[in-house]
XYZ file of C-alpha atoms in Angstrom:
299
model
C 9.115 22.920 84.205
C 7.753 22.060 80.761
C 6.031 18.755 80.081
C 8.191 16.126 78.414
C 7.473 15.429 74.760
C 8.627 13.041 72.052
C 7.653 15.022 68.944
C 9.045 13.351 65.848
C 10.733 10.541 67.777
C 10.080 7.068 66.369
C 9.480 4.413 69.013
C 9.311 0.650 68.553
C 7.516 -1.078 71.429
C 7.397 -4.862 71.432
C 4.637 -6.779 73.157
C 2.539 -3.613 72.866
C -0.822 -5.261 72.207
C -1.761 -5.213 75.899
C -0.568 -4.662 79.447
C 2.623 -2.705 79.925
C 3.427 -2.402 76.238
C 0.035 -0.945 75.399
C 0.368 1.549 78.234
C 3.824 2.604 77.006
C 2.577 2.969 73.433
C -0.424 5.099 74.373
C 1.644 7.398 76.580
C 4.449 8.011 74.114
C 1.977 8.536 71.264
C 0.006 10.996 73.386
C 3.215 12.947 73.866
C 4.034 13.081 70.165
C 5.997 9.924 69.386
C 5.462 7.992 66.172
C 4.897 4.452 67.428
C 5.393 1.003 65.975
C 3.059 -1.245 67.961
C 4.544 -4.725 67.750
C 2.710 -7.760 69.042
C 2.580 -11.308 67.746
C -0.803 -11.702 69.415
C -0.017 -15.030 71.031
C -0.933 -16.484 74.413
C 0.947 -15.875 77.651
C 3.085 -18.972 77.005
C 3.837 -17.878 73.439
C 1.384 -20.068 71.549
C -0.521 -18.901 68.489
C -0.814 -15.448 67.017
C -3.289 -12.787 65.962
C -3.242 -9.332 64.397
C -6.059 -8.114 66.617
C -4.125 -6.954 69.680
C -1.586 -4.727 67.905
C -4.177 -3.273 65.525
C -6.520 -2.366 68.367
C -3.787 -0.339 70.058
C -2.959 1.389 66.768
C -6.641 2.238 66.391
C -6.715 3.636 69.943
C -3.711 5.828 69.257
C -5.139 7.149 65.998
C -8.536 7.782 67.567
C -6.782 9.962 70.152
C -5.034 11.952 67.419
C -1.707 10.135 67.494
C 0.282 8.300 64.846
C 1.109 4.596 64.867
C 1.551 1.535 62.705
C 1.184 -2.136 63.601
C 3.748 -4.920 63.383
C 2.815 -8.565 63.859
C 6.268 -10.103 63.500
C 7.865 -12.310 66.153
C 10.847 -10.871 67.996
C 12.294 -14.368 68.435
C 14.120 -14.619 65.081
C 16.638 -12.393 63.286
C 14.202 -12.079 60.396
C 11.407 -11.025 62.743
C 13.569 -8.424 64.457
C 14.612 -6.993 61.098
C 11.015 -6.928 59.870
C 9.861 -5.014 62.966
C 12.522 -2.375 62.436
C 11.815 -2.263 58.710
C 8.202 -1.416 59.530
C 9.489 1.661 61.373
C 11.884 2.619 58.585
C 9.224 2.212 55.894
C 6.733 4.328 57.823
C 8.977 6.912 59.489
C 12.494 6.497 58.029
C 14.310 6.182 61.358
C 14.308 4.563 64.803
C 14.955 6.598 67.953
C 13.536 4.474 70.757
C 13.324 0.719 71.300
C 11.346 -0.587 74.263
C 11.885 -4.339 74.551
C 8.770 -5.451 76.391
C 7.701 -8.686 74.664
C 7.665 -11.676 76.986
C 6.217 -15.102 77.710
C 6.062 -17.386 80.747
C 6.625 -21.134 80.955
C 7.104 -21.676 84.678
C 8.116 -24.950 86.297
C 10.201 -26.104 89.234
C 13.807 -26.668 88.156
C 13.430 -30.452 88.462
C 10.630 -30.244 85.892
C 12.248 -27.689 83.582
C 12.929 -28.916 80.064
C 13.982 -27.573 76.687
C 10.377 -26.947 75.651
C 10.022 -24.517 78.552
C 13.542 -23.089 78.397
C 14.207 -22.351 74.743
C 11.098 -20.294 73.870
C 11.552 -18.092 76.963
C 15.179 -17.382 76.054
C 14.168 -16.826 72.424
C 11.571 -14.183 73.235
C 13.215 -12.339 76.119
C 16.937 -12.419 75.386
C 17.201 -13.149 71.684
C 14.135 -11.037 70.975
C 15.657 -7.966 72.608
C 18.933 -8.671 70.824
C 17.414 -9.082 67.351
C 15.178 -6.011 67.493
C 17.815 -3.774 69.026
C 20.560 -4.892 66.674
C 18.321 -4.214 63.679
C 17.634 -0.695 65.036
C 21.263 -0.041 65.994
C 22.351 1.097 62.526
C 19.665 3.801 62.395
C 20.561 4.972 65.895
C 24.270 5.163 65.095
C 23.586 6.964 61.823
C 21.490 9.588 63.628
C 23.824 9.720 66.641
C 20.856 9.161 68.934
C 19.044 6.292 70.585
C 17.177 5.293 73.714
C 16.733 1.633 74.638
C 14.672 0.342 77.555
C 14.812 -3.358 78.365
C 12.282 -5.111 80.583
C 14.094 -7.204 83.188
C 12.537 -8.655 86.353
C 13.152 -9.212 90.047
C 13.088 -12.907 89.163
C 16.373 -12.399 87.335
C 17.866 -9.962 89.807
C 16.926 -11.751 93.023
C 15.467 -15.154 92.100
C 11.988 -16.676 92.226
C 10.815 -20.264 92.586
C 9.784 -21.971 89.367
C 11.461 -19.467 87.053
C 14.976 -20.658 86.253
C 14.259 -20.094 82.560
C 12.636 -16.698 83.026
C 15.116 -15.587 85.693
C 18.099 -16.502 83.526
C 16.573 -14.607 80.609
C 15.816 -11.518 82.666
C 19.278 -11.487 84.241
C 20.688 -11.799 80.737
C 18.887 -8.617 79.781
C 20.743 -6.734 82.508
C 24.079 -7.810 81.036
C 22.763 -6.909 77.585
C 21.786 -3.457 78.858
C 25.171 -2.839 80.461
C 27.095 -3.691 77.307
C 24.795 -1.599 75.103
C 25.422 1.335 77.440
C 29.176 0.961 76.986
C 29.070 0.480 73.218
C 26.422 3.137 72.595
C 28.034 5.926 74.585
C 30.011 7.451 71.727
C 26.857 7.691 69.590
C 24.537 9.152 72.248
C 22.727 5.825 72.559
C 21.580 5.173 76.109
C 20.307 1.847 77.392
C 18.582 1.220 80.711
C 16.347 -1.474 82.171
C 13.359 -1.796 84.453
C 12.319 -4.558 86.833
C 8.561 -3.947 87.009
C 5.906 -5.281 89.350
C 2.690 -4.713 87.454
C -0.681 -6.143 86.577
C -0.568 -7.977 83.282
C -1.678 -11.244 81.696
C 1.561 -12.719 82.998
C 1.140 -11.636 86.637
C -2.567 -11.343 87.441
C -2.780 -14.961 88.634
C 0.386 -14.632 90.724
C -0.214 -11.431 92.680
C -3.729 -12.014 94.013
C -5.717 -9.046 95.409
C -2.613 -6.842 95.370
C -2.610 -6.883 91.588
C -5.280 -4.165 91.403
C -2.843 -1.708 92.997
C -0.148 -2.474 90.450
C -1.474 -1.089 87.196
C 0.745 -0.460 84.145
C 0.166 3.275 84.616
C 2.644 3.128 87.513
C 5.363 1.612 85.283
C 4.992 3.623 82.096
C 6.250 6.961 83.528
C 9.541 5.277 84.445
C 9.903 3.764 80.983
C 8.942 7.037 79.331
C 11.589 8.934 81.291
C 14.299 6.403 80.456
C 13.259 6.684 76.790
C 13.402 10.495 76.771
C 16.201 12.539 75.254
C 16.761 14.321 78.589
C 17.397 11.112 80.528
C 20.906 11.531 82.010
C 21.771 7.909 82.826
C 22.750 4.783 80.951
C 23.384 1.183 81.971
C 21.127 1.385 85.013
C 18.237 -0.730 86.337
C 15.113 0.531 88.107
C 12.640 -1.425 90.206
C 9.138 -0.011 89.918
C 5.593 -0.882 90.902
C 2.506 0.705 92.395
C 4.095 4.153 92.371
C 7.359 3.130 94.059
C 10.577 3.567 92.053
C 14.066 2.539 93.186
C 17.444 1.957 91.621
C 18.891 -1.566 91.664
C 22.658 -1.780 91.303
C 25.540 -4.226 91.409
C 28.128 -3.326 94.014
C 31.586 -4.688 94.757
C 32.919 -4.909 98.305
C 36.490 -3.850 99.147
C 37.163 -7.518 99.800
C 40.352 -9.009 101.195
C 43.693 -9.566 99.454
C 46.691 -11.866 99.789
C 49.003 -11.822 96.756
C 51.564 -14.186 98.232
C 50.018 -17.488 99.285
C 46.242 -17.637 98.997
C 44.763 -20.885 100.341
C 41.333 -22.354 100.868
C 41.834 -21.822 104.600
C 42.537 -18.127 103.969
C 39.181 -17.782 102.223
C 37.481 -19.527 105.143
C 39.219 -17.373 107.739
C 38.616 -14.067 105.945
C 35.179 -14.793 104.468
C 33.461 -12.190 106.648
C 35.892 -9.529 105.395
C 35.336 -10.592 101.807
C 31.576 -10.246 102.284
C 31.649 -7.016 104.323
C 29.633 -4.401 102.420
C 31.217 -1.353 104.064
C 32.944 0.784 101.438
C 31.475 -0.958 98.405
C 31.692 0.630 94.967
C 29.255 0.564 92.039
C 31.318 0.093 88.864
C 29.883 1.550 85.670
C 31.646 -1.041 83.536
C 34.169 -3.870 83.521
C 37.113 -1.465 83.429
C 36.084 0.254 86.651
C 35.691 -3.090 88.414
C 39.071 -4.222 87.095
C 40.681 -1.029 88.342
C 39.387 -1.806 91.837
C 40.938 -5.260 91.656
C 44.279 -3.941 90.393
C 44.327 -1.311 93.123
C 43.869 -4.013 95.758
C 46.607 -6.147 94.213
C 49.027 -3.215 94.218
C 48.367 -2.603 97.911
């Protein structure tokens, strides 16, 4: 089969000055995409800023024969999101792909979590993805085409000590992805998410010796596929790291029903049935889950 290309497709990649974002940018540019390399150039916890990181990646892409422009705007404000997209429109007149990769960490045990650690993490991860994607949405709808890849995390899907802020943000991105998939369907806009385990500034101190086996090059192929026009799925989440790729999904058990006189004792007595995973379904949207509930209520 032919190699996958992105000729003429315009891709915005946030947090692309290093790590995963840089890897995504280099790969898509190598395959013909016109890339907006966005990076505020701040520290891992979101402090400061510099034009160096984004410009270096742009220079790398151009040196390899690709095409790219830099953006230094923050994703964390509506104005920043609009400015990032405007950079793409000014340079290439459209937006086809948005890869929401920008992120920061401000870890602390829940008892020590405060607004100073919570708000910036939500601003960058959740609001940042929202602002950039919403600004690009009009171009995607106008061209009846779009591919969105959001960067979630196992911390949001399964939980991790010291990351209530980060976990809440990353779980929020899954809900964001699911709704975009529903709303984008009629305009050929597909949205998916990844939960990566990879070496980056944010993880190298956490993963120890294993980190060397978890390079960004094992994540980028998954992102690139989800961002490709041939990708057949939308609203899905993929765990990936070190060459292993797996789908993560939300399932609903058949449960147990009593439409006449449900009591607390009934829940206690039938809790094993409620939790039994045999025969679960994987709803694609709220309507499908609701249909399952209505079916149970109708007997």
